[in-house]
């Protein structure tokens, strides 16, 4: 992400974060979450996905029809995120989806500035 989005564009920005990952050291700093980003096929465009204005900070993103409660911490050996990642996409309208179902918040769908992209 550091190669694509300068720090000044990240400061104060609202982002979607996977926060039940096992903490890991990255660039000599402990990371406690992963910012979800949209990326084109050639991976030369990367941008954080955008929760809608007005959504409370920390609100859980949901997908209609998926009701399972998240695990407190994902087991890195099970590669759970890697299993769902191929189904996380941005559609042609810029809406973030999982298996075609929009990522939703209380203020509407999560979007991205890169249409037809992967979410990683």
XYZ file of N, CA, C and O in Angstrom:
480
model
N 0.829 -1.199 0.000
C 0.000 0.000 0.000
C 0.870 1.259 0.000
O 0.534 2.238 -0.644
N 1.989 1.181 0.686
C 2.875 2.337 0.796
C 3.385 2.799 -0.582
O 3.661 3.973 -0.781
N 3.457 1.879 -1.554
C 3.919 2.229 -2.903
C 2.850 2.985 -3.699
O 3.169 3.639 -4.683
N 1.589 2.873 -3.284
C 0.491 3.405 -4.085
C -0.219 4.615 -3.479
O -0.736 5.458 -4.198
N -0.278 4.676 -2.155
C -1.012 5.753 -1.493
C -0.083 6.439 -0.495
O 0.327 5.825 0.492
N 0.251 7.708 -0.739
C 1.141 8.408 0.185
C 0.509 8.550 1.579
O -0.715 8.604 1.718
N 1.352 8.619 2.584
C 0.889 8.713 3.964
C -0.087 9.866 4.167
O -1.101 9.718 4.858
N 0.154 11.008 3.540
C -0.739 12.160 3.731
C -2.153 11.902 3.190
O -3.120 12.475 3.684
N -2.306 11.007 2.210
C -3.644 10.652 1.710
C -4.318 9.607 2.594
O -5.526 9.408 2.500
N -3.542 8.949 3.452
C -4.108 7.968 4.380
C -4.520 8.597 5.711
O -5.451 8.133 6.345
N -3.846 9.657 6.108
C -4.147 10.293 7.403
C -5.592 10.774 7.439
O -6.023 11.526 6.571
N -6.331 10.320 8.440
C -7.713 10.741 8.624
C -8.705 10.105 7.664
O -9.894 10.394 7.731
N -8.234 9.266 6.770
C -9.106 8.641 5.778
C -9.908 7.511 6.421
O -9.400 6.754 7.232
N -11.159 7.399 6.027
C -12.008 6.299 6.484
C -11.728 5.103 5.574
O -11.772 5.220 4.361
N -11.437 3.963 6.202
C -11.099 2.755 5.452
C -11.826 1.554 6.056
O -12.359 1.630 7.165
N -11.843 0.446 5.331
C -12.360 -0.819 5.848
C -11.163 -1.669 6.247
O -10.206 -1.800 5.473
N -11.226 -2.242 7.451
C -10.095 -2.988 7.990
C -10.542 -4.370 8.458
O -11.550 -4.498 9.146
N -9.786 -5.395 8.074
C -9.973 -6.724 8.649
C -9.193 -6.688 9.958
O -7.969 -6.511 9.955
N -9.922 -6.791 11.070
C -9.253 -6.578 12.359
C -9.192 -7.825 13.232
O -8.824 -7.733 14.395
N -9.533 -8.989 12.702
C -9.412 -10.197 13.521
C -8.264 -11.097 13.039
O -8.288 -12.295 13.219
N -7.270 -10.456 12.442
C -6.064 -11.181 12.040
C -5.100 -11.260 13.212
O -5.123 -10.410 14.106
N -4.244 -12.250 13.199
C -3.217 -12.341 14.225
C -2.233 -11.186 14.019
O -1.782 -10.947 12.889
N -1.908 -10.427 15.077
C -0.946 -9.331 14.918
C 0.372 -9.841 14.314
O 0.822 -10.937 14.630
N 0.949 -9.015 13.444
C 2.204 -9.385 12.790
C 3.079 -8.150 12.632
O 2.565 -7.041 12.450
N 4.361 -8.343 12.675
C 5.294 -7.237 12.518
C 5.508 -6.954 11.030
O 5.832 -7.862 10.263
N 5.284 -5.703 10.623
C 5.502 -5.286 9.241
C 6.309 -4.000 9.259
O 5.894 -3.031 9.895
N 7.433 -4.014 8.572
C 8.303 -2.829 8.542
C 8.637 -2.341 9.951
O 8.522 -1.161 10.255
N 8.936 -3.284 10.830
C 9.315 -3.014 12.222
C 8.209 -2.384 13.065
O 8.473 -1.790 14.098
N 6.950 -2.506 12.620
C 5.808 -1.998 13.379
C 4.796 -3.129 13.504
O 4.529 -3.843 12.535
N 4.213 -3.294 14.695
C 3.191 -4.318 14.875
C 1.915 -3.887 14.152
O 1.414 -2.789 14.363
N 1.411 -4.760 13.295
C 0.170 -4.518 12.563
C -0.935 -5.338 13.209
O -0.778 -6.525 13.444
N -2.058 -4.682 13.484
C -3.186 -5.351 14.122
C -4.389 -5.429 13.197
O -5.490 -5.737 13.632
N -4.212 -5.112 11.917
C -5.316 -5.168 10.972
C -4.809 -5.033 9.547
O -3.645 -4.710 9.312
N -5.715 -5.287 8.605
C -5.360 -5.180 7.188
C -6.368 -4.259 6.504
O -7.579 -4.523 6.532
N -5.875 -3.185 5.916
C -6.725 -2.264 5.169
C -7.115 -2.936 3.861
O -6.247 -3.392 3.112
N -8.419 -3.026 3.598
C -8.875 -3.627 2.342
C -8.751 -2.617 1.212
O -9.161 -1.455 1.344
N -8.185 -3.062 0.094
C -7.948 -2.193 -1.048
C -8.460 -2.824 -2.335
O -8.494 -4.051 -2.458
N -8.827 -1.969 -3.262
C -9.173 -2.415 -4.613
C -7.906 -2.358 -5.448
O -7.085 -1.448 -5.298
N -7.740 -3.342 -6.335
C -6.560 -3.406 -7.189
C -6.972 -3.894 -8.570
O -7.742 -4.852 -8.688
N -6.445 -3.251 -9.606
C -6.754 -3.708 -10.965
C -5.983 -4.992 -11.273
O -5.160 -5.448 -10.474
N -6.272 -5.590 -12.426
C -5.656 -6.875 -12.784
C -4.137 -6.832 -12.853
O -3.465 -7.809 -12.512
N -3.578 -5.725 -13.302
C -2.121 -5.622 -13.425
C -1.464 -5.155 -12.128
O -0.241 -5.055 -12.064
N -2.263 -4.859 -11.128
C -1.797 -4.420 -9.807
C -0.919 -3.167 -9.886
O 0.025 -3.000 -9.123
N -1.240 -2.286 -10.851
C -0.525 -1.014 -10.884
C -1.403 0.134 -10.391
O -0.960 1.271 -10.321
N -2.639 -0.183 -10.023
C -3.537 0.769 -9.373
C -4.053 0.108 -8.109
O -4.607 -1.000 -8.165
N -3.860 0.748 -6.971
C -4.323 0.230 -5.692
C -4.866 1.403 -4.890
O -4.202 2.430 -4.767
N -6.089 1.250 -4.371
C -6.724 2.287 -3.558
C -7.522 1.621 -2.450
O -8.202 0.621 -2.694
N -7.487 2.168 -1.230
C -8.357 1.632 -0.180
C -9.823 1.734 -0.602
O -10.210 2.679 -1.296
N -10.627 0.735 -0.198
C -12.052 0.822 -0.486
C -12.669 1.859 0.445
O -12.092 2.198 1.479
N -13.851 2.386 0.078
C -14.431 3.538 0.769
C -15.749 3.222 1.463
O -16.774 3.056 0.797
N -15.748 3.186 2.807
C -17.029 3.115 3.507
C -17.789 4.414 3.215
O -17.183 5.464 3.032
N -19.127 4.370 3.174
C -19.872 5.591 2.857
C -19.795 6.629 3.976
O -19.558 6.291 5.136
N -19.991 7.886 3.597
C -20.037 8.968 4.584
C -21.147 8.678 5.585
O -22.197 8.151 5.220
N -20.913 9.004 6.827
C -21.937 8.866 7.852
C -21.957 7.535 8.571
O -22.651 7.392 9.569
N -21.214 6.554 8.079
C -21.184 5.260 8.779
C -20.311 5.418 10.029
O -19.242 6.020 9.966
N -20.769 4.938 11.180
C -19.961 5.070 12.396
C -18.633 4.315 12.293
O -18.581 3.214 11.755
N -17.577 4.920 12.809
C -16.269 4.275 12.835
C -16.385 2.990 13.650
O -16.982 2.982 14.727
N -15.848 1.908 13.115
C -15.851 0.631 13.812
C -17.057 -0.242 13.511
O -17.132 -1.373 13.990
N -17.996 0.249 12.717
C -19.170 -0.573 12.384
C -18.748 -1.778 11.556
O -17.925 -1.661 10.648
N -19.339 -2.921 11.855
C -19.040 -4.150 11.122
C -19.734 -4.112 9.760
O -20.913 -3.799 9.654
N -18.991 -4.446 8.724
C -19.559 -4.559 7.376
C -20.296 -5.885 7.299
O -19.854 -6.887 7.854
N -21.423 -5.889 6.590
C -22.198 -7.125 6.487
C -22.529 -7.421 5.029
O -22.443 -6.550 4.170
N -22.908 -8.666 4.799
C -23.322 -9.138 3.479
C -24.667 -9.823 3.674
O -24.752 -10.778 4.447
N -25.699 -9.348 2.996
C -27.017 -9.943 3.143
C -26.967 -11.438 2.832
O -26.367 -11.854 1.845
N -27.572 -12.221 3.709
C -27.585 -13.669 3.524
C -26.449 -14.386 4.227
O -26.443 -15.603 4.324
N -25.455 -13.647 4.729
C -24.329 -14.227 5.464
C -24.449 -13.769 6.915
O -24.246 -12.584 7.206
N -24.788 -14.686 7.800
C -25.096 -14.301 9.179
C -24.116 -14.844 10.211
O -24.262 -14.562 11.387
N -23.137 -15.617 9.801
C -22.191 -16.201 10.756
C -21.394 -15.101 11.461
O -20.938 -14.146 10.832
N -21.230 -15.249 12.759
C -20.419 -14.312 13.530
C -18.933 -14.550 13.205
O -18.503 -15.693 13.086
N -18.156 -13.479 13.084
C -16.724 -13.666 12.792
C -15.983 -14.263 13.985
O -16.393 -14.093 15.129
N -14.910 -14.948 13.681
C -14.055 -15.478 14.740
C -13.324 -14.328 15.409
O -13.025 -13.317 14.766
N -13.015 -14.476 16.695
C -12.296 -13.426 17.423
C -10.928 -13.164 16.794
O -10.493 -12.020 16.679
N -10.244 -14.242 16.379
C -8.961 -14.111 15.695
C -8.827 -15.261 14.710
O -8.989 -16.419 15.081
N -8.551 -14.916 13.456
C -8.381 -15.950 12.436
C -7.093 -16.721 12.677
O -6.075 -16.140 13.038
N -7.157 -18.026 12.476
C -5.979 -18.870 12.597
C -5.192 -18.750 11.288
O -5.673 -19.174 10.240
N -3.977 -18.168 11.322
C -3.227 -17.979 10.073
C -2.902 -19.285 9.345
O -2.748 -19.288 8.132
N -2.843 -20.391 10.071
C -2.544 -21.673 9.433
C -3.691 -22.171 8.567
O -3.487 -22.939 7.651
N -4.908 -21.720 8.842
C -6.069 -22.163 8.068
C -6.268 -21.355 6.788
O -7.088 -21.708 5.951
N -5.545 -20.237 6.644
C -5.608 -19.407 5.424
C -7.054 -19.024 5.074
O -7.465 -19.087 3.924
N -7.841 -18.639 6.082
C -9.254 -18.335 5.871
C -9.472 -17.128 4.960
O -10.335 -17.158 4.092
N -8.711 -16.063 5.183
C -8.894 -14.893 4.321
C -8.524 -15.239 2.880
O -9.211 -14.846 1.943
N -7.462 -15.988 2.698
C -7.027 -16.369 1.356
C -8.101 -17.188 0.628
O -8.191 -17.148 -0.590
N -8.916 -17.926 1.391
C -9.979 -18.721 0.782
C -11.129 -17.863 0.261
O -11.741 -18.196 -0.747
N -11.438 -16.750 0.936
C -12.550 -15.906 0.489
C -12.111 -14.793 -0.462
O -12.916 -14.275 -1.220
N -10.828 -14.454 -0.425
C -10.325 -13.331 -1.224
C -10.658 -13.411 -2.716
O -11.009 -12.386 -3.309
N -10.615 -14.581 -3.359
C -10.945 -14.617 -4.791
C -12.385 -14.194 -5.099
O -12.697 -13.836 -6.234
N -13.265 -14.225 -4.099
C -14.662 -13.844 -4.306
C -14.951 -12.403 -3.884
O -16.087 -11.945 -3.962
N -13.943 -11.687 -3.395
C -14.095 -10.270 -3.049
C -13.737 -9.443 -4.278
O -12.593 -9.496 -4.754
N -14.700 -8.695 -4.794
C -14.500 -7.948 -6.042
C -15.137 -6.572 -5.940
O -15.922 -6.292 -5.037
N -14.807 -5.733 -6.895
C -15.516 -4.474 -7.118
C -16.241 -4.658 -8.438
O -15.635 -5.056 -9.439
N -17.553 -4.381 -8.440
C -18.309 -4.586 -9.681
C -18.132 -3.398 -10.636
O -17.409 -2.437 -10.331
N -18.774 -3.449 -11.780
C -18.636 -2.413 -12.810
C -19.134 -1.052 -12.335
O -18.714 -0.017 -12.858
N -20.004 -1.033 -11.319
C -20.528 0.231 -10.779
C -19.705 0.757 -9.618
O -20.069 1.755 -8.998
N -18.613 0.060 -9.274
C -17.762 0.511 -8.173
C -18.225 0.042 -6.806
O -17.719 0.511 -5.789
N -19.187 -0.898 -6.745
C -19.669 -1.425 -5.472
C -18.836 -2.650 -5.098
O -18.618 -3.540 -5.924
N -18.388 -2.695 -3.855
C -17.611 -3.827 -3.359
C -18.566 -4.972 -3.045
O -19.599 -4.760 -2.395
N -18.221 -6.180 -3.514
C -19.114 -7.329 -3.361
C -18.332 -8.577 -2.942
O -17.125 -8.687 -3.168
N -19.065 -9.518 -2.335
C -18.560 -10.861 -2.050
C -19.521 -11.823 -2.729
O -20.708 -11.853 -2.399
N -19.034 -12.556 -3.719
C -19.873 -13.465 -4.503
C -21.100 -12.743 -5.059
O -22.194 -13.287 -5.082
N -20.896 -11.496 -5.470
C -21.966 -10.714 -6.079
C -22.878 -10.002 -5.099
O -23.739 -9.221 -5.498
N -22.706 -10.236 -3.793
C -23.537 -9.615 -2.760
C -22.817 -8.369 -2.240
O -21.673 -8.463 -1.792
N -23.464 -7.186 -2.278
C -22.800 -5.946 -1.849
C -22.347 -5.962 -0.389
O -23.016 -6.522 0.477
N -21.197 -5.313 -0.140
C -20.723 -5.041 1.219
C -21.594 -3.900 1.719
O -21.611 -2.831 1.108
N -22.288 -4.105 2.832
C -23.223 -3.094 3.310
C -22.863 -2.554 4.682
O -22.324 -3.272 5.525
N -23.217 -1.287 4.886
C -23.124 -0.628 6.186
C -24.484 0.003 6.456
O -25.359 0.005 5.585
N -24.638 0.592 7.623
C -25.899 1.271 7.948
C -26.122 2.499 7.069
O -27.246 2.978 6.952
N -25.058 2.989 6.434
C -25.166 4.176 5.575
C -25.129 3.824 4.088
O -25.044 4.711 3.248
N -25.178 2.531 3.756
C -25.173 2.127 2.352
C -24.011 1.227 2.018
O -23.265 0.788 2.898
N -23.820 0.957 0.715
C -22.758 0.033 0.298
C -21.367 0.657 0.364
O -21.207 1.867 0.259
N -20.384 -0.219 0.524
C -18.975 0.175 0.453
C -18.613 0.228 -1.030
O -19.029 -0.635 -1.804
N -17.853 1.243 -1.434
C -17.507 1.419 -2.840
C -15.991 1.511 -3.017
O -15.244 1.554 -2.047
N -15.588 1.563 -4.275
C -14.171 1.712 -4.608
C -14.052 2.572 -5.860
O -14.971 2.603 -6.689
N -12.933 3.247 -5.983
C -12.701 4.124 -7.132
C -12.205 3.370 -8.351
O -12.132 3.933 -9.437
N -11.890 2.081 -8.201
C -11.399 1.269 -9.322
C -12.471 0.218 -9.622
O -12.609 -0.756 -8.885
N -13.264 0.406 -10.709
C -14.292 -0.594 -11.027
C -13.679 -1.881 -11.558
O -12.543 -1.888 -12.042
N -14.433 -2.969 -11.477
C -13.997 -4.285 -11.972
C -12.639 -4.692 -11.400
O -11.775 -5.188 -12.120
N -12.469 -4.475 -10.117
C -11.187 -4.726 -9.466
C -11.290 -5.884 -8.483
O -12.387 -6.343 -8.147
N -10.141 -6.327 -8.025
C -10.027 -7.316 -6.960
C -9.964 -6.560 -5.641
O -9.466 -5.434 -5.599
N -10.407 -7.176 -4.553
C -10.245 -6.591 -3.230
C -9.281 -7.481 -2.480
O -9.483 -8.684 -2.360
N -8.211 -6.865 -1.993
C -7.172 -7.606 -1.269
C -6.808 -6.865 -0.015
O -6.912 -5.694 0.085
